[in-house]
Amino acid sequence: MADRVVDWLSLLHEQFPPEDAAAWDKIGLQVGDPTDAVERVLICLDVTEAVLDEARRLGASLILAHHPLLLRGLERLTPDTAPGRLALRAARQGLSVVAAHTNFDAAEVATTTPIVELLGLERVRPLDGRLDTGGQIVKLTTFVPSEHTSGVIAALSDAGAGVIGEYAECTFRVAGTGTFAPSDAANPAVGERGQRNEVSEDRLEVEVRRDRLTAAVAALWDAHPYEEVAYDVYELLDDRAPVKGLGRVGDLPAEMSLRVVADRLAQGLPSPHLRVAGDLDRPIRRVAACGGAGDSLIGEAISAGADVYITGDLRHHPVIDARTLGLSLIDAGHDATEAAALEGLRATLIAEATARGLSAELELSAVPSTIWADYRPPGAP
């Protein structure tokens, strides 16, 4: 059975939850029918005429774009506006268009990840950590007859509980004695009605993501032998560094000059063209970065103690203000800082699609992400 658009939407939203997107953003399905079949997915930065041509050549039926095609909405679907013209053409081609924008920007592995990896940053945390995972993890505690503990652990694990980083089936248990007195109407799995019974039980504790708690509790009830299951859910204060949020800030393994930082970016990003504001010989240790257009986070970079801030689409006056406050800046280009992350996005989706049994092929667009071309006047060096 062929994949459907809704299958890929479900996968995408599990990896990059819609609630992680900025309030102003427009993500998810923008063109198409959720029930349409999908045999090939084309991943791109922007939906353009060239990308639509490419989708036709490849036989793609779904485009996954980082930038929303319909970010500002449409009053009418006509070719009189650029988004309208492209959306109308996509619909006529039978193409569905889906966007993963700021919800991808804020993910643990996201648009800023290539910059972090190019520079080898350490002690990395979000630059804007308002999407901290604190409060999204809870602890589920229950009490199980010792001989049934292993089965309950397996059921909770299958429901997604007990995962900490790269480790599964993470639990803690301690032996104790449970007491209960069933009424005459009860149907106890062990013990006698009308009297207090004592049973050797394990107190079993497991962490679970809040969005998986309902499934975990249902699995607990199914696997537990008792007619009535005692369990508690505890809120956790997560004091670990947040992993979700916009941008990243971290430290270089060793101090290097602003010139060397710029050279590494020019060599490692899709476009070698950079703009640098600051003394090229200045020593750099702490780096802040945000893929895309990030001058709105200059204040956060300064507050984080960054020596340099790397982003794209830097405007004149915010740069002057930042330089006045001692921050060096590198404008590596909106497109270059984001396009570098698309291969990682493709790899993430391939792994998850395989786990789900989805069969559509994922292609990374070969259309150049930049809209700029170098210009040199005749005779210029």
XYZ file of C-alpha atoms in Angstrom:
381
model
C 0.000 0.000 0.000
C 1.410 3.403 -1.006
C 2.308 6.028 1.572
C -0.105 8.916 1.983
C 0.559 12.584 2.642
C -0.925 12.193 6.129
C 1.649 9.473 6.922
C 4.477 11.884 6.216
C 2.763 14.695 8.106
C 2.485 12.426 11.134
C 6.164 11.500 10.900
C 7.214 15.113 10.460
C 5.128 16.399 13.368
C 6.437 13.723 15.712
C 10.016 14.697 14.904
C 9.334 18.448 14.843
C 6.206 19.158 16.926
C 3.971 21.966 15.625
C 3.851 23.466 19.126
C 7.585 24.181 18.828
C 6.956 26.580 15.931
C 6.788 30.336 16.451
C 3.293 31.747 16.864
C 3.572 33.700 13.593
C 4.778 30.723 11.554
C 2.774 28.730 9.006
C 3.837 25.085 8.980
C 2.440 21.726 7.975
C 0.351 20.969 4.887
C -0.059 24.053 2.669
C -1.070 22.558 -0.659
C -2.666 19.173 -1.306
C -4.945 16.478 0.049
C -3.846 14.488 3.137
C -5.165 11.294 1.509
C -3.068 11.640 -1.666
C -0.522 8.905 -2.368
C 3.208 9.638 -1.973
C 5.903 7.743 -3.859
C 8.703 10.310 -3.780
C 9.424 13.260 -1.473
C 11.565 16.205 -2.559
C 13.273 18.196 0.226
C 14.174 21.806 -0.499
C 14.835 25.146 1.141
C 12.313 27.145 -0.918
C 9.507 26.293 -3.313
C 10.494 27.947 -6.592
C 9.726 27.453 -10.278
C 12.992 25.527 -10.615
C 12.056 23.219 -7.706
C 8.637 22.562 -9.251
C 10.370 21.708 -12.538
C 12.669 19.345 -10.641
C 9.715 17.706 -8.868
C 8.089 17.029 -12.245
C 11.301 15.480 -13.649
C 11.750 13.255 -10.596
C 8.117 12.236 -10.339
C 7.838 13.645 -6.811
C 4.352 13.939 -5.348
C 5.277 15.706 -2.093
C 7.569 18.679 -1.527
C 8.951 19.227 1.958
C 10.179 22.803 2.145
C 11.918 24.535 5.016
C 10.463 27.931 4.166
C 6.645 28.023 4.029
C 5.255 28.774 0.602
C 2.221 30.495 2.140
C 3.816 32.294 5.078
C 1.675 35.407 4.886
C -1.518 33.834 3.623
C -3.430 34.510 0.441
C -6.615 36.463 -0.189
C -7.092 34.631 -3.490
C -5.432 31.770 -5.341
C -4.388 33.450 -8.582
C -1.089 33.881 -10.437
C -1.005 37.585 -9.509
C 1.286 37.001 -6.520
C 4.422 34.880 -6.299
C 3.058 32.488 -3.630
C -0.266 32.241 -5.450
C 1.402 31.458 -8.751
C 3.585 28.736 -7.223
C 0.774 27.215 -5.133
C -1.538 27.143 -8.147
C 1.109 25.444 -10.264
C 1.870 22.902 -7.511
C -1.827 22.023 -7.262
C -2.113 21.612 -11.029
C 0.922 19.297 -10.993
C -0.715 17.171 -8.320
C 1.985 18.154 -5.829
C 1.432 18.436 -2.095
C 3.556 21.020 -0.285
C 4.491 20.750 3.391
C 6.606 23.171 5.454
C 8.812 22.503 8.480
C 10.140 25.905 9.480
C 10.724 27.189 13.014
C 9.677 23.832 14.459
C 12.741 22.418 12.649
C 14.865 25.432 13.621
C 14.160 24.693 17.292
C 14.838 20.942 17.197
C 17.722 19.233 18.967
C 19.363 18.561 15.589
C 18.359 21.564 13.516
C 19.382 24.329 11.134
C 22.265 25.556 13.302
C 23.763 22.076 13.763
C 26.148 22.271 10.745
C 27.778 25.431 12.160
C 28.175 23.774 15.562
C 29.812 20.761 13.926
C 32.046 22.776 11.600
C 33.519 24.669 14.537
C 33.502 21.742 16.965
C 31.681 23.719 19.644
C 31.540 22.303 23.155
C 29.097 22.796 26.051
C 26.442 23.727 23.514
C 23.013 25.010 24.534
C 20.203 26.882 22.763
C 20.745 30.578 22.282
C 17.042 31.150 22.893
C 16.073 28.304 25.226
C 12.416 29.103 25.728
C 11.612 25.696 24.260
C 13.396 23.893 27.102
C 12.275 20.313 27.632
C 11.803 20.915 31.365
C 8.294 19.859 32.377
C 7.902 17.548 29.361
C 9.278 14.558 31.267
C 7.383 12.935 34.148
C 8.069 9.962 36.400
C 5.597 7.083 36.463
C 5.720 4.927 39.612
C 3.756 1.734 40.188
C 3.749 -1.351 42.435
C 3.963 -4.801 40.862
C 4.077 -8.347 42.233
C 7.722 -9.356 41.834
C 7.044 -12.211 39.406
C 5.258 -9.802 37.000
C 7.813 -6.963 37.085
C 9.697 -8.050 33.962
C 6.510 -8.189 31.887
C 5.403 -4.736 33.045
C 8.838 -3.281 32.187
C 8.576 -4.755 28.675
C 5.074 -3.318 28.171
C 6.110 0.150 29.384
C 9.148 0.065 27.127
C 7.006 -0.851 24.112
C 4.841 2.199 24.933
C 7.857 4.516 24.809
C 8.584 4.839 28.540
C 12.010 4.410 30.093
C 14.046 6.144 27.390
C 16.911 8.376 28.548
C 19.098 9.602 25.713
C 20.378 6.562 23.819
C 19.260 4.099 26.528
C 15.963 2.195 26.639
C 14.242 0.174 29.406
C 15.666 2.540 32.042
C 13.870 1.706 35.310
C 14.527 1.497 39.031
C 12.881 -0.943 41.426
C 13.052 -1.721 45.098
C 11.403 -4.638 46.890
C 8.730 -4.094 49.541
C 5.433 -5.359 50.898
C 2.027 -4.250 49.654
C -1.179 -4.672 51.636
C -4.834 -4.642 50.544
C -8.200 -5.929 51.710
C -10.562 -6.791 48.816
C -14.273 -6.301 49.289
C -16.755 -9.135 48.719
C -17.468 -7.698 45.246
C -13.804 -7.595 44.251
C -12.092 -10.119 41.985
C -8.488 -10.138 43.276
C -5.732 -11.739 41.235
C -4.083 -12.804 44.508
C -5.220 -12.834 48.162
C -8.514 -13.408 49.913
C -11.639 -11.233 50.046
C -12.640 -9.647 53.325
C -9.207 -9.664 54.948
C -5.910 -7.857 54.764
C -3.423 -9.510 52.441
C 0.322 -8.960 52.224
C 2.150 -9.418 48.897
C 5.824 -9.094 47.941
C 5.890 -6.258 45.401
C 8.417 -4.152 43.530
C 8.143 -0.398 43.537
C 8.897 0.344 39.873
C 9.894 3.831 38.623
C 10.281 4.926 35.009
C 10.624 8.253 33.201
C 8.251 8.982 30.339
C 7.631 11.901 28.012
C 4.391 13.663 28.804
C 3.057 13.084 25.300
C 3.548 9.313 25.790
C 2.115 9.157 29.303
C -1.397 8.112 28.249
C -0.018 5.238 26.176
C 2.315 4.205 29.006
C -0.511 4.120 31.579
C -2.684 2.097 29.201
C 0.167 -0.373 28.704
C 0.621 -0.579 32.475
C -3.039 -1.496 32.972
C -2.872 -4.130 30.225
C 0.257 -5.792 31.622
C -0.462 -5.525 35.339
C -2.138 -8.556 36.945
C -4.176 -6.607 39.504
C -7.832 -5.651 39.093
C -6.967 -2.184 40.402
C -3.552 -0.717 39.541
C -1.918 1.743 41.925
C 0.368 4.263 40.231
C 1.636 7.822 40.729
C 2.805 10.450 38.245
C 5.393 12.977 39.430
C 6.401 16.246 37.826
C 10.160 16.503 37.288
C 12.304 19.608 37.383
C 14.776 19.107 34.548
C 17.983 20.974 35.409
C 19.855 19.551 32.447
C 20.796 21.958 29.671
C 17.830 22.455 27.340
C 18.228 20.835 23.950
C 15.423 22.607 22.080
C 15.341 26.256 21.139
C 16.471 28.693 18.467
C 20.160 29.062 17.705
C 23.101 27.676 19.667
C 25.895 29.022 21.840
C 29.013 27.093 22.788
C 32.775 27.290 23.233
C 35.537 26.490 20.773
C 37.861 23.691 21.911
C 40.703 26.203 21.721
C 40.903 29.924 21.121
C 41.208 30.950 17.466
C 41.102 34.201 15.553
C 37.986 35.616 13.930
C 39.773 35.103 10.601
C 40.142 31.345 11.220
C 36.483 31.048 12.254
C 35.448 32.784 9.019
C 37.770 30.548 6.964
C 36.220 27.384 8.427
C 32.736 28.608 7.604
C 33.718 29.606 4.068
C 35.204 26.152 3.478
C 32.392 24.148 5.080
C 29.136 25.902 4.159
C 27.485 25.631 0.709
C 28.421 29.208 -0.146
C 31.933 30.567 0.548
C 30.786 34.181 0.589
C 30.763 35.829 4.023
C 30.513 39.311 5.460
C 32.548 39.917 8.594
C 32.182 42.796 11.061
C 35.062 42.953 13.527
C 38.824 42.715 13.883
C 39.946 39.604 11.964
C 42.781 39.061 14.454
C 40.497 39.169 17.484
C 40.725 35.988 19.597
C 37.435 34.063 19.702
C 36.393 31.467 22.271
C 32.601 31.648 22.727
C 30.466 31.424 19.591
C 26.753 32.103 19.134
C 24.997 31.089 15.922
C 21.558 30.908 14.358
C 20.836 29.459 10.930
C 18.768 31.718 8.688
C 17.904 35.313 9.537
C 18.887 35.799 13.158
C 19.586 39.425 13.962
C 16.618 39.366 16.360
C 18.803 37.228 18.664
C 21.787 39.586 18.803
C 20.773 40.565 22.343
C 20.780 36.921 23.414
C 24.257 36.468 21.882
C 25.580 39.404 23.875
C 23.901 38.193 27.074
C 25.456 34.746 26.551
C 28.936 36.296 26.511
C 29.616 35.396 22.878
C 32.689 36.820 21.169
C 31.154 36.356 17.718
C 27.648 35.801 16.387
C 27.125 33.855 13.134
C 23.844 34.120 11.224
C 22.408 35.481 7.967
C 20.559 38.552 6.676
C 22.233 40.932 9.127
C 20.910 44.470 8.832
C 23.004 47.626 9.000
C 21.795 49.241 12.226
C 21.635 46.094 14.397
C 25.229 45.362 13.330
C 26.377 48.854 14.335
C 24.710 48.430 17.728
C 26.270 45.002 18.224
C 29.742 46.227 17.310
C 29.341 49.140 19.746
C 28.685 46.564 22.475
C 31.765 44.564 21.536
C 30.257 41.688 19.550
C 31.884 40.558 16.305
C 29.567 39.243 13.599
C 29.701 36.964 10.582
C 26.908 37.045 8.014
C 27.234 33.652 6.341
C 24.058 34.037 4.301
C 20.471 33.039 5.027
C 20.497 30.303 2.413
C 23.950 28.873 3.169
C 23.379 28.556 6.912
C 20.106 26.689 6.373
C 20.811 24.666 3.232
C 23.675 22.955 5.054
C 21.139 21.381 7.423
C 18.924 19.775 4.764
C 21.039 16.635 4.386
C 20.724 16.068 8.141
C 16.973 16.545 7.855
C 16.857 13.960 5.065
C 18.859 11.461 7.117
C 16.566 11.930 10.134
C 13.442 11.378 8.035
C 14.871 8.337 6.237
C 15.649 6.646 9.562
C 12.188 7.380 10.978
C 10.407 6.418 7.735
C 12.213 3.085 7.703
C 11.153 2.430 11.297
C 7.542 3.182 10.342
C 7.575 1.035 7.229
C 7.085 3.977 4.843
C 8.374 3.323 1.362
C 8.516 6.683 -0.445
C 11.958 7.761 -1.645
C 13.434 10.981 -0.260
C 15.394 13.197 -2.631
C 17.373 16.286 -1.712
C 16.805 19.080 -4.212
C 19.744 19.743 -6.508
C 18.457 23.256 -7.283
C 20.965 25.809 -5.897
C 19.558 27.363 -2.745
C 21.117 30.763 -3.324
C 19.379 33.394 -5.427
C 22.503 35.527 -5.707
C 25.188 35.455 -8.382
C 28.662 36.976 -8.147
C 29.145 40.125 -10.183
C 32.473 41.629 -11.121
C 32.683 44.695 -13.378
C 34.823 44.160 -16.486
C 38.480 44.529 -15.601
C 37.922 44.208 -11.868
C 40.472 42.072 -9.993
